[in-house]
Amino acid sequence: MAKNLKVLQRPEAESSSLHLTTAMNMMLKLHLVRIKNEDKMRLYLLETFCLLIPVSVIFALSPPQATVAVGADQLVVLHWVESNDPGVIGYNVYRRTGLTGSFSKVNQQRLSITGFADVTVHNDTTYFYYVTAVSVTGQESDSSNNVRVIPHFLSDDELLDFLEHAAVDFFWYEANPLNGLIKDVSTQDSPCSIASVGFGLTAICIGIDRGWIPRDAGQQRVLNTLKTFWTLPQGDGSTGYAGYKGFFYHFLDMKTGLRARNSELSSIDTGLLLAGVIYVKEFFNTPDSTDQLIRSLADSIYDRVDWRWMEATANHGGIYMEWTPDNGFNNVSWWKGYCEAMIMNTLATGSPTHPANAGDLYLTWTSGYQWGTYYGYSYVVFPPLFGHQYSHCWIDYRNINDPWMSKKGITYFENSRRATLANRAYCAENPGHFVAYSDSIWGLTACDGPPPSYYMARGGPPAQNDDGTIAPTAAAGSIPFTPEESVTALRAIYDNYRSKLATPYGFADAFNPTKGWFDDHNIGIDQGPIAIMIENYRTAKVWNIFMENTDIQRGLKALYFSPITEVRQGKSGFAPTPYLFQSYPNPFNPNTTIQYVVTRKSHVTIVVYDVLGRRLEELYDGVQLPGTYSTIFNAINYPSGIYFCSLVVGGSRFFQKMILLK
């Protein structure tokens, strides 16, 4: 290190305290430092600066903070908080086996992210870890806190818990905590993806529910995020803006929040962002002042979006896919046909300020539907599985339907189930003769891939860009539709490819055994369905909370969705469950309609409670046959406030919140 520094030594006679005159003589100039990194020479230019502190203090790097470790099956995952010291360019991880002995470095190359997956461990063995920060000169900080962990075999439920937790961690650690922006990809130079932020806002709430993220920390991160999106500049210029007309550019700079990579103003990515914004509005629902501010900001961000401006009115309705400052809507397609954009349509038609024309949008959208039959499953076709997952992350389609799908006798939920099973059957048949494809290792969707193809939408049937690349998010994001098949696939991928696919955030994005290619990073829009859909499978909580939103209910109603009571079952026998819809209108004064579904002859009770849990009124108590029912709650004699409707059907209980505003 000394050969890179020119230091003016102080006289030996000086006392240990540093006088001003001596300090002035200790101006330290850091020049160009060449560092060899992964066989490439990188040039680091550090600003020349003056320091009035001893050299020993100048180079005392702060150690990484809040190191945590999670043990899985022959795997340990570590995370820590990023160092803010200038000159820190990476980290090293050290491990000790057992209670005695010395620590040794386990990472072969310097780590550029704040996480590490150690696959060189054995189950039921105790390990200790610490982390150090590394400067541009190769100097290491003191060690972080030591963490103790014991890897162990995972049951199916523990495997899902691990994968869900790991996916949530992506959105917590691959973010700028000051502004809440979340990376597109877990690489050092990745920009923010606004869709990743939408998934991430929801994932943070899951982390709070699961105890992985403290509520106050998660609440503050969400607040920072919403403040950022509300205050970022909007305008029609090509630079210096984050969005226009309430929409946002696909990619934003992680620090400034401004347009990055010359990206497009994206309607679908804005829609996915808004789904997360609406979710946190419903999640943070207490009278706490910060919760109130979150709800206010969420409304402001959503209400500002001008969906009418984004309508392709000259083309008989529908929403344009994108807009750019240079080309406007010239040569731009609009959304037509079944895909991931159903959530966007619902947001567009549910807007209380600038709603899209629901009739034109619905006709344009459904005019592109393609009904097909593959491997014995008949459904609306979209080969990559992400198109069957994204909207379902938030909207519960199990017991609602629109006219087009009603004529086919199935729901969109059942449609996604059939598409997933057909995707699995396609991989099992393996028409491309790829390595590893089977009924236990399957899943084709949009994902990374081996060069020169890289990221693209892969799917089947019918085959679409199928080159032998499998993405774990395909099976994980379909787990509510195909729980047994998805768990089998996730375990098979883990058992067979753990050592090559493990990252700090669970599985790497994708792998291609035929070409010997295994990804080494994660993508936010693939991590999102893993976290959210596993949670929906386990508790349905994301569905339940999101469906409380009145704007979403308005949008679904505008698109002709209504409750259903009977679904034509396909293979594996999906059956509907009882359901309590959000009362409408909500807020209300003084009447609101409560609608619910009974799927088999059952004893039914409907009771209204106040916010303190006191029983106020019994609206129904009796036996009902399968069908859709409704009743009116008249609150003329009650004060403004929050009330809860309880539906009990057989042994199942459902709640919905109602807000009376007089």
Coordinates of N, CA, C and O in Angstrom, one line a residue, residues 30-100:
L30 N -4.3 10.5 -3.0 CA -4.5 9.2 -3.6 C -4.5 9.3 -5.1 O -5.3 10.1 -5.6
H31 N -3.6 8.6 -5.8 CA -3.6 8.7 -7.2 C -4.3 7.5 -7.9 O -5.0 6.8 -7.2
L32 N -4.0 7.3 -9.1 CA -4.6 6.2 -9.8 C -4.1 4.9 -9.2 O -2.9 4.7 -9.1
V33 N -5.1 4.1 -8.9 CA -4.7 2.8 -8.4 C -5.3 1.7 -9.3 O -6.4 1.7 -9.6
R34 N -4.4 0.9 -9.7 CA -4.8 -0.2 -10.6 C -5.1 -1.5 -9.8 O -4.2 -1.9 -9.0
I35 N -6.2 -2.0 -10.1 CA -6.6 -3.2 -9.3 C -7.0 -4.3 -10.3 O -7.8 -4.1 -11.2
K36 N -6.4 -5.5 -10.1 CA -6.8 -6.6 -11.0 C -8.0 -7.3 -10.4 O -8.1 -7.7 -9.3
N37 N -9.0 -7.4 -11.3 CA -10.3 -8.0 -10.8 C -10.8 -8.9 -11.9 O -11.2 -8.5 -13.0
E38 N -10.8 -10.2 -11.6 CA -11.4 -11.2 -12.5 C -10.7 -11.1 -13.9 O -11.4 -11.1 -14.9
D39 N -9.4 -11.0 -13.9 CA -8.6 -11.0 -15.1 C -8.8 -9.7 -16.0 O -8.5 -9.7 -17.2
K40 N -9.4 -8.7 -15.4 CA -9.6 -7.5 -16.2 C -9.0 -6.3 -15.3 O -9.2 -6.3 -14.1
M41 N -8.4 -5.4 -16.0 CA -7.8 -4.3 -15.3 C -8.8 -3.2 -15.2 O -9.3 -2.7 -16.3
R42 N -9.2 -2.8 -14.0 CA -10.1 -1.7 -13.9 C -9.4 -0.5 -13.3 O -8.5 -0.6 -12.4
L43 N -9.7 0.7 -13.7 CA -9.0 1.9 -13.3 C -9.9 2.7 -12.4 O -11.0 3.0 -12.7
Y44 N -9.4 2.9 -11.2 CA -10.2 3.7 -10.2 C -9.5 5.0 -10.0 O -8.3 5.1 -9.7
L45 N -10.3 6.1 -10.2 CA -9.8 7.4 -10.0 C -10.4 8.0 -8.7 O -11.6 8.2 -8.7
L46 N -9.6 8.2 -7.7 CA -10.1 8.8 -6.5 C -9.7 10.2 -6.4 O -8.6 10.6 -6.8
E47 N -10.6 11.1 -6.0 CA -10.4 12.5 -5.9 C -9.2 12.8 -4.9 O -9.1 12.1 -3.9
T48 N -8.4 13.7 -5.3 CA -7.4 14.2 -4.4 C -8.1 15.0 -3.2 O -8.9 15.8 -3.5
F49 N -7.7 14.7 -2.0 CA -8.4 15.4 -0.9 C -7.4 15.6 0.2 O -6.3 14.9 0.3
C50 N -7.8 16.5 1.1 CA -6.9 16.8 2.3 C -7.6 16.3 3.5 O -8.8 16.4 3.7
L51 N -6.9 15.6 4.4 CA -7.5 15.1 5.6 C -6.7 15.6 6.8 O -5.4 15.6 6.8
L52 N -7.3 16.0 7.8 CA -6.7 16.5 9.0 C -6.7 15.5 10.1 O -7.0 15.8 11.3
I53 N -6.6 14.2 9.7 CA -6.6 13.1 10.7 C -5.4 12.2 10.4 O -4.9 12.2 9.4
P54 N -5.1 11.4 11.4 CA -3.9 10.5 11.2 C -4.2 9.5 10.1 O -5.3 9.1 9.8
V55 N -3.1 9.0 9.5 CA -3.2 8.0 8.5 C -3.9 6.8 9.0 O -4.7 6.1 8.3
S56 N -3.7 6.4 10.2 CA -4.3 5.2 10.8 C -5.8 5.3 10.8 O -6.5 4.3 10.6
V57 N -6.3 6.5 10.9 CA -7.7 6.7 11.0 C -8.3 6.7 9.5 O -9.4 6.3 9.2
I58 N -7.5 7.3 8.6 CA -7.9 7.4 7.2 C -8.3 6.0 6.7 O -9.3 5.9 6.0
F59 N -7.6 5.0 7.0 CA -7.8 3.7 6.4 C -8.5 2.7 7.3 O -8.5 1.5 7.1
A60 N -9.1 3.2 8.4 CA -9.9 2.4 9.3 C -11.3 2.2 8.7 O -12.2 3.0 9.0
L61 N -11.5 1.2 7.9 CA -12.8 1.0 7.3 C -13.8 0.5 8.3 O -13.4 -0.3 9.2
S62 N -15.0 0.9 8.2 CA -16.0 0.4 9.1 C -16.4 -1.0 8.6 O -16.6 -1.3 7.4
P63 N -16.6 -1.9 9.6 CA -17.0 -3.3 9.2 C -18.4 -3.3 8.7 O -19.2 -2.5 9.1
P64 N -18.8 -4.3 7.9 CA -20.2 -4.5 7.6 C -21.1 -4.6 8.8 O -20.6 -5.2 9.8
Q65 N -22.3 -4.2 8.7 CA -23.2 -4.2 9.9 C -24.4 -5.2 9.6 O -24.7 -5.6 8.5
A66 N -25.0 -5.7 10.8 CA -26.2 -6.5 10.8 C -26.1 -7.7 9.9 O -27.0 -8.0 9.1
T67 N -25.0 -8.5 10.0 CA -24.8 -9.7 9.3 C -25.8 -10.7 9.8 O -25.9 -10.9 11.1
V68 N -26.5 -11.4 8.9 CA -27.5 -12.5 9.3 C -27.2 -13.7 8.5 O -26.7 -13.6 7.4
A69 N -27.6 -14.8 9.0 CA -27.4 -16.1 8.2 C -28.6 -17.0 8.3 O -29.3 -17.0 9.4
V70 N -28.9 -17.7 7.3 CA -30.0 -18.6 7.2 C -29.5 -19.9 6.7 O -28.8 -20.0 5.7
G71 N -29.8 -21.0 7.5 CA -29.4 -22.3 7.1 C -30.5 -23.1 6.3 O -31.6 -23.1 6.7
A72 N -30.1 -23.7 5.2 CA -31.0 -24.5 4.4 C -30.4 -25.9 4.3 O -29.4 -26.3 5.0
D73 N -30.8 -26.7 3.3 CA -30.3 -28.0 3.1 C -29.0 -27.9 2.3 O -29.0 -27.6 1.2
Q74 N -27.9 -28.2 3.0 CA -26.5 -28.2 2.5 C -26.3 -26.8 1.9 O -25.6 -26.7 0.9
L75 N -26.8 -25.8 2.6 CA -26.6 -24.4 2.1 C -26.8 -23.4 3.2 O -27.6 -23.6 4.1
V76 N -25.9 -22.4 3.2 CA -26.0 -21.3 4.1 C -26.1 -20.0 3.3 O -25.2 -19.8 2.4
V77 N -27.0 -19.1 3.6 CA -27.1 -17.8 2.9 C -26.9 -16.7 3.9 O -27.4 -16.7 5.1
L78 N -26.0 -15.8 3.6 CA -25.7 -14.6 4.4 C -26.1 -13.3 3.8 O -26.0 -13.2 2.5
H79 N -26.5 -12.3 4.6 CA -26.7 -11.0 4.2 C -26.2 -10.0 5.2 O -26.0 -10.3 6.4
W80 N -25.8 -8.8 4.7 CA -25.4 -7.8 5.6 C -25.7 -6.4 5.0 O -26.1 -6.3 3.8
V81 N -25.6 -5.4 5.8 CA -25.9 -4.0 5.3 C -24.7 -3.4 4.6 O -23.6 -3.5 5.0
E82 N -25.0 -2.8 3.5 CA -23.9 -2.2 2.6 C -23.1 -1.2 3.4 O -23.7 -0.4 4.2
S83 N -21.8 -1.2 3.2 CA -21.0 -0.2 3.8 C -21.0 1.2 3.0 O -21.0 1.2 1.8
N84 N -21.1 2.3 3.7 CA -21.1 3.6 3.1 C -19.8 4.3 3.1 O -19.6 5.4 2.6
D85 N -18.7 3.6 3.5 CA -17.4 4.1 3.5 C -16.9 4.4 2.1 O -17.1 3.5 1.2
P86 N -16.3 5.5 1.8 CA -15.8 5.8 0.5 C -14.6 4.9 0.2 O -13.8 4.6 1.1
G87 N -14.6 4.4 -1.0 CA -13.5 3.5 -1.4 C -13.8 2.0 -1.2 O -13.0 1.2 -1.7
V88 N -14.9 1.7 -0.5 CA -15.2 0.2 -0.4 C -15.7 -0.3 -1.7 O -16.7 0.3 -2.3
I89 N -15.2 -1.4 -2.2 CA -15.6 -1.9 -3.5 C -16.0 -3.3 -3.4 O -16.4 -3.9 -4.4
G90 N -16.1 -3.9 -2.2 CA -16.5 -5.3 -2.1 C -16.4 -5.8 -0.7 O -16.1 -5.1 0.2
Y91 N -16.6 -7.2 -0.6 CA -16.6 -7.8 0.7 C -16.0 -9.2 0.6 O -16.0 -9.8 -0.5
N92 N -15.5 -9.7 1.7 CA -15.0 -11.1 1.9 C -15.8 -11.7 3.0 O -16.2 -11.1 4.0
V93 N -16.0 -13.0 2.9 CA -16.7 -13.8 3.9 C -15.8 -14.9 4.5 O -15.1 -15.6 3.7
Y94 N -15.8 -15.0 5.8 CA -14.9 -15.9 6.5 C -15.8 -16.9 7.3 O -16.8 -16.5 7.8
R95 N -15.3 -18.2 7.4 CA -16.1 -19.2 8.0 C -15.2 -20.0 8.9 O -14.0 -20.3 8.6
R96 N -15.8 -20.5 10.0 CA -15.2 -21.4 10.9 C -16.1 -22.6 11.2 O -17.3 -22.4 11.3
T97 N -15.6 -23.8 11.2 CA -16.4 -25.0 11.5 C -16.3 -25.3 12.9 O -15.1 -25.5 13.4
G98 N -17.4 -25.4 13.6 CA -17.4 -25.8 15.0 C -17.0 -24.7 15.9 O -16.8 -23.5 15.5
L99 N -16.8 -25.0 17.2 CA -16.6 -24.0 18.3 C -15.2 -23.6 18.4 O -14.9 -22.5 19.0
T100 N -14.3 -24.3 17.8 CA -12.8 -24.0 17.9 C -12.3 -24.0 16.5 O -12.9 -24.3 15.5

